PDB file of C-alpha atoms in Angstrom:
ATOM      1  CA  MET A   1     -45.762  80.023 -74.995  1.00  0.00           C
ATOM      2  CA  THR A   2     -43.539  76.999 -75.036  1.00  0.00           C
ATOM      3  CA  THR A   3     -44.734  73.729 -75.133  1.00  0.00           C
ATOM      4  CA  LEU A   4     -42.923  72.542 -72.115  1.00  0.00           C
ATOM      5  CA  ASN A   5     -44.219  75.721 -70.381  1.00  0.00           C
ATOM      6  CA  GLN A   6     -47.204  74.780 -71.285  1.00  0.00           C
ATOM      7  CA  SER A   7     -46.998  71.335 -69.658  1.00  0.00           C
ATOM      8  CA  ILE A   8     -45.676  72.825 -66.912  1.00  0.00           C
ATOM      9  CA  ALA A   9     -48.731  74.991 -66.710  1.00  0.00           C
ATOM     10  CA  GLN A  10     -51.658  71.836 -66.883  1.00  0.00           C
ATOM     11  CA  ALA A  11     -49.487  69.916 -64.682  1.00  0.00           C
ATOM     12  CA  LEU A  12     -49.761  72.422 -61.873  1.00  0.00           C
ATOM     13  CA  ILE A  13     -52.955  73.413 -62.133  1.00  0.00           C
ATOM     14  CA  LYS A  14     -54.396  69.695 -62.381  1.00  0.00           C
ATOM     15  CA  TYR A  15     -52.565  69.140 -58.679  1.00  0.00           C
ATOM     16  CA  ARG A  16     -53.546  72.809 -57.354  1.00  0.00           C
ATOM     17  CA  HIS A  17     -57.363  71.707 -58.203  1.00  0.00           C
ATOM     18  CA  LEU A  18     -56.743  68.375 -56.920  1.00  0.00           C
ATOM     19  CA  SER A  19     -55.450  70.015 -53.424  1.00  0.00           C
ATOM     20  CA  GLN A  20     -58.404  72.317 -53.614  1.00  0.00           C
ATOM     21  CA  ILE A  21     -56.215  75.412 -53.332  1.00  0.00           C
ATOM     22  CA  SER A  22     -56.605  78.848 -55.049  1.00  0.00           C
ATOM     23  CA  GLN A  23     -53.798  80.765 -56.567  1.00  0.00           C
ATOM     24  CA  GLU A  24     -53.428  82.699 -53.955  1.00  0.00           C
ATOM     25  CA  ASN A  25     -53.486  79.936 -50.918  1.00  0.00           C
ATOM     26  CA  LEU A  26     -50.453  78.026 -52.705  1.00  0.00           C
ATOM     27  CA  ALA A  27     -48.176  81.418 -53.268  1.00  0.00           C
ATOM     28  CA  ASP A  28     -49.059  81.626 -49.616  1.00  0.00           C
ATOM     29  CA  LEU A  29     -47.689  78.126 -48.478  1.00  0.00           C
ATOM     30  CA  ALA A  30     -44.903  78.095 -51.323  1.00  0.00           C
ATOM     31  CA  ASP A  31     -43.533  81.290 -49.958  1.00  0.00           C
ATOM     32  CA  ILE A  32     -43.557  82.615 -54.079  1.00  0.00           C
ATOM     33  CA  HIS A  33     -45.165  85.645 -55.305  1.00  0.00           C
ATOM     34  CA  ARG A  34     -48.857  85.306 -55.805  1.00  0.00           C
ATOM     35  CA  THR A  35     -48.838  86.515 -59.579  1.00  0.00           C
ATOM     36  CA  TYR A  36     -45.653  83.750 -60.297  1.00  0.00           C
ATOM     37  CA  VAL A  37     -47.909  81.288 -59.728  1.00  0.00           C
ATOM     38  CA  SER A  38     -50.291  82.835 -61.947  1.00  0.00           C
ATOM     39  CA  GLN A  39     -47.854  83.280 -64.603  1.00  0.00           C
ATOM     40  CA  ILE A  40     -46.837  79.549 -64.480  1.00  0.00           C
ATOM     41  CA  GLU A  41     -50.252  78.737 -64.855  1.00  0.00           C
ATOM     42  CA  ARG A  42     -50.575  80.786 -68.428  1.00  0.00           C
ATOM     43  CA  GLY A  43     -47.257  79.653 -69.373  1.00  0.00           C
ATOM     44  CA  LEU A  44     -45.599  82.908 -68.868  1.00  0.00           C
ATOM     45  CA  LYS A  45     -42.849  82.085 -66.555  1.00  0.00           C
ATOM     46  CA  MET A  46     -40.268  78.746 -66.339  1.00  0.00           C
ATOM     47  CA  PRO A  47     -39.472  77.684 -62.983  1.00  0.00           C
ATOM     48  CA  THR A  48     -36.266  77.247 -61.750  1.00  0.00           C
ATOM     49  CA  LEU A  49     -35.805  73.919 -59.501  1.00  0.00           C
ATOM     50  CA  ALA A  50     -36.309  75.684 -56.162  1.00  0.00           C
ATOM     51  CA  ILE A  51     -39.960  77.276 -57.124  1.00  0.00           C
ATOM     52  CA  LEU A  52     -40.675  73.308 -58.617  1.00  0.00           C
ATOM     53  CA  PHE A  53     -39.458  72.288 -54.840  1.00  0.00           C
ATOM     54  CA  LYS A  54     -41.266  74.949 -53.006  1.00  0.00           C
ATOM     55  CA  ILE A  55     -44.850  74.233 -55.066  1.00  0.00           C
ATOM     56  CA  ALA A  56     -44.219  70.363 -54.584  1.00  0.00           C
ATOM     57  CA  HIS A  57     -43.798  71.093 -50.809  1.00  0.00           C
ATOM     58  CA  ALA A  58     -46.710  73.176 -50.878  1.00  0.00           C
ATOM     59  CA  LEU A  59     -49.208  70.867 -52.700  1.00  0.00           C
ATOM     60  CA  GLN A  60     -47.684  67.767 -49.863  1.00  0.00           C
ATOM     61  CA  ILE A  61     -46.379  65.961 -53.121  1.00  0.00           C
ATOM     62  CA  LYS A  62     -43.140  65.003 -54.489  1.00  0.00           C
ATOM     63  CA  PRO A  63     -41.124  67.092 -56.649  1.00  0.00           C
ATOM     64  CA  SER A  64     -40.514  64.187 -58.769  1.00  0.00           C
ATOM     65  CA  ASP A  65     -44.172  63.116 -59.457  1.00  0.00           C
ATOM     66  CA  LEU A  66     -45.232  66.261 -60.519  1.00  0.00           C
ATOM     67  CA  ILE A  67     -42.429  66.021 -63.063  1.00  0.00           C
ATOM     68  CA  LYS A  68     -43.860  62.835 -64.529  1.00  0.00           C
ATOM     69  CA  GLU A  69     -46.715  64.627 -64.666  1.00  0.00           C
ATOM     70  CA  ILE A  70     -45.090  67.353 -66.626  1.00  0.00           C
ATOM     71  CA  GLU A  71     -43.416  64.580 -69.077  1.00  0.00           C
ATOM     72  CA  ASN A  72     -46.824  63.032 -69.678  1.00  0.00           C
ATOM     73  CA  LYS A  73     -48.046  65.796 -70.702  1.00  0.00           C
ATOM     74  CA  TYR A  74     -44.966  66.452 -72.610  1.00  0.00           C
ATOM     75  CA  ASP A  75     -45.019  63.567 -74.828  1.00  0.00           C
ATOM     76  CA  GLU A  76     -48.429  64.066 -75.147  1.00  0.00           C
ATOM     77  CA  ILE A  77     -47.978  67.453 -77.258  1.00  0.00           C
TER      78      ILE A  77
ATOM     79  CA  MET B   1     -24.769  77.432 -52.074  1.00  0.00           C
ATOM     80  CA  THR B   2     -28.175  76.068 -50.710  1.00  0.00           C
ATOM     81  CA  THR B   3     -28.254  72.649 -49.826  1.00  0.00           C
ATOM     82  CA  LEU B   4     -30.454  72.389 -52.880  1.00  0.00           C
ATOM     83  CA  ASN B   5     -27.812  73.345 -55.202  1.00  0.00           C
ATOM     84  CA  GLN B   6     -25.325  71.036 -53.500  1.00  0.00           C
ATOM     85  CA  SER B   7     -28.301  68.274 -54.393  1.00  0.00           C
ATOM     86  CA  ILE B   8     -28.327  69.355 -57.676  1.00  0.00           C
ATOM     87  CA  ALA B   9     -24.690  69.580 -58.212  1.00  0.00           C
ATOM     88  CA  GLN B  10     -24.247  65.754 -56.736  1.00  0.00           C
ATOM     89  CA  ALA B  11     -27.102  64.474 -59.114  1.00  0.00           C
ATOM     90  CA  LEU B  12     -25.797  66.018 -62.143  1.00  0.00           C
ATOM     91  CA  ILE B  13     -22.312  65.235 -61.472  1.00  0.00           C
ATOM     92  CA  LYS B  14     -23.603  61.150 -60.730  1.00  0.00           C
ATOM     93  CA  TYR B  15     -25.719  61.018 -64.038  1.00  0.00           C
ATOM     94  CA  ARG B  16     -22.836  62.388 -66.294  1.00  0.00           C
ATOM     95  CA  HIS B  17     -20.454  60.150 -64.851  1.00  0.00           C
ATOM     96  CA  LEU B  18     -22.667  57.335 -65.649  1.00  0.00           C
ATOM     97  CA  SER B  19     -22.650  58.303 -69.057  1.00  0.00           C
ATOM     98  CA  GLN B  20     -19.204  58.387 -69.106  1.00  0.00           C
ATOM     99  CA  ILE B  21     -19.382  62.185 -70.615  1.00  0.00           C
ATOM    100  CA  SER B  22     -17.678  65.238 -70.104  1.00  0.00           C
ATOM    101  CA  GLN B  23     -19.195  68.708 -68.942  1.00  0.00           C
ATOM    102  CA  GLU B  24     -18.103  69.835 -72.514  1.00  0.00           C
ATOM    103  CA  ASN B  25     -19.536  66.722 -74.438  1.00  0.00           C
ATOM    104  CA  LEU B  26     -23.182  67.194 -72.326  1.00  0.00           C
ATOM    105  CA  ALA B  27     -23.218  71.122 -73.505  1.00  0.00           C
ATOM    106  CA  ASP B  28     -23.035  70.165 -76.327  1.00  0.00           C
ATOM    107  CA  LEU B  29     -25.811  67.381 -76.253  1.00  0.00           C
ATOM    108  CA  ALA B  30     -28.213  69.531 -74.233  1.00  0.00           C
ATOM    109  CA  ASP B  31     -27.233  72.704 -76.541  1.00  0.00           C
ATOM    110  CA  ILE B  32     -26.515  74.705 -73.487  1.00  0.00           C
ATOM    111  CA  HIS B  33     -23.313  76.453 -72.377  1.00  0.00           C
ATOM    112  CA  ARG B  34     -20.382  74.735 -71.024  1.00  0.00           C
ATOM    113  CA  THR B  35     -19.942  77.045 -68.698  1.00  0.00           C
ATOM    114  CA  TYR B  36     -23.483  76.816 -67.223  1.00  0.00           C
ATOM    115  CA  VAL B  37     -22.806  73.149 -66.709  1.00  0.00           C
ATOM    116  CA  SER B  38     -19.981  73.727 -65.074  1.00  0.00           C
ATOM    117  CA  GLN B  39     -21.779  76.454 -62.402  1.00  0.00           C
ATOM    118  CA  ILE B  40     -24.362  73.636 -62.043  1.00  0.00           C
ATOM    119  CA  GLU B  41     -22.247  71.075 -61.039  1.00  0.00           C
ATOM    120  CA  ARG B  42     -20.633  74.171 -58.762  1.00  0.00           C
ATOM    121  CA  GLY B  43     -23.967  74.679 -56.986  1.00  0.00           C
ATOM    122  CA  LEU B  44     -24.080  78.291 -58.345  1.00  0.00           C
ATOM    123  CA  LYS B  45     -26.546  78.125 -60.672  1.00  0.00           C
ATOM    124  CA  MET B  46     -30.323  77.174 -60.132  1.00  0.00           C
ATOM    125  CA  PRO B  47     -31.615  75.462 -63.249  1.00  0.00           C
ATOM    126  CA  THR B  48     -34.748  75.929 -64.874  1.00  0.00           C
ATOM    127  CA  LEU B  49     -36.965  73.168 -65.749  1.00  0.00           C
ATOM    128  CA  ALA B  50     -36.360  73.798 -69.312  1.00  0.00           C
ATOM    129  CA  ILE B  51     -32.788  73.246 -68.933  1.00  0.00           C
ATOM    130  CA  LEU B  52     -33.129  70.078 -66.325  1.00  0.00           C
ATOM    131  CA  PHE B  53     -35.344  68.740 -69.354  1.00  0.00           C
ATOM    132  CA  LYS B  54     -32.376  69.486 -72.046  1.00  0.00           C
ATOM    133  CA  ILE B  55     -29.632  68.243 -69.604  1.00  0.00           C
ATOM    134  CA  ALA B  56     -32.074  64.666 -68.893  1.00  0.00           C
ATOM    135  CA  HIS B  57     -32.541  64.392 -72.376  1.00  0.00           C
ATOM    136  CA  ALA B  58     -28.533  64.765 -73.420  1.00  0.00           C
ATOM    137  CA  LEU B  59     -27.984  62.351 -70.749  1.00  0.00           C
ATOM    138  CA  GLN B  60     -31.045  59.272 -72.294  1.00  0.00           C
ATOM    139  CA  ILE B  61     -32.343  59.722 -68.645  1.00  0.00           C
ATOM    140  CA  LYS B  62     -36.160  60.694 -67.615  1.00  0.00           C
ATOM    141  CA  PRO B  63     -36.180  64.201 -65.898  1.00  0.00           C
ATOM    142  CA  SER B  64     -38.188  62.523 -63.175  1.00  0.00           C
ATOM    143  CA  ASP B  65     -35.684  60.296 -62.413  1.00  0.00           C
ATOM    144  CA  LEU B  66     -33.116  63.132 -62.023  1.00  0.00           C
ATOM    145  CA  ILE B  67     -34.928  64.835 -59.622  1.00  0.00           C
ATOM    146  CA  LYS B  68     -35.565  61.425 -57.817  1.00  0.00           C
ATOM    147  CA  GLU B  69     -32.213  61.434 -57.481  1.00  0.00           C
ATOM    148  CA  ILE B  70     -31.722  64.927 -56.189  1.00  0.00           C
ATOM    149  CA  GLU B  71     -35.050  64.475 -53.997  1.00  0.00           C
ATOM    150  CA  ASN B  72     -32.611  61.654 -52.107  1.00  0.00           C
ATOM    151  CA  LYS B  73     -30.199  63.700 -51.998  1.00  0.00           C
ATOM    152  CA  TYR B  74     -31.684  66.402 -50.640  1.00  0.00           C
ATOM    153  CA  ASP B  75     -33.504  64.639 -47.751  1.00  0.00           C
ATOM    154  CA  GLU B  76     -30.193  63.011 -46.819  1.00  0.00           C
ATOM    155  CA  ILE B  77     -28.569  66.861 -46.194  1.00  0.00           C
TER     156      ILE B  77
END
């Protein structure tokens, strides 16, 4: 697991919790596989920008806000 | 080519031109293959977040600023 994967995982978990939705709900809303959400949240998969945009849309946040959170976490590590 | 690919391509070309560097220079600075830069700029490849972070670092901009530009272009289309 790279530190960037960790930062992405942490940012996604934070925003998903703020939206109070499950991994399964997020997967449905973003039209991606539930296993894929789980893999990103465990730092096992590196998402593409297309996936980032789908997830952000599902969480009703801007993709750039999700990236800002990732940047902040990445800088801390 | 999807509209998101187009938006990514346009944003990358814009920032690369602002930095006044060639595709080859960018590839060297970001430690990615020159062909890959060309493919992203032609909308043929969807980059991962790891590639986005490398490119932004090479261009000395924040990844979130590059994403903001992509968002703006994506909204226009």
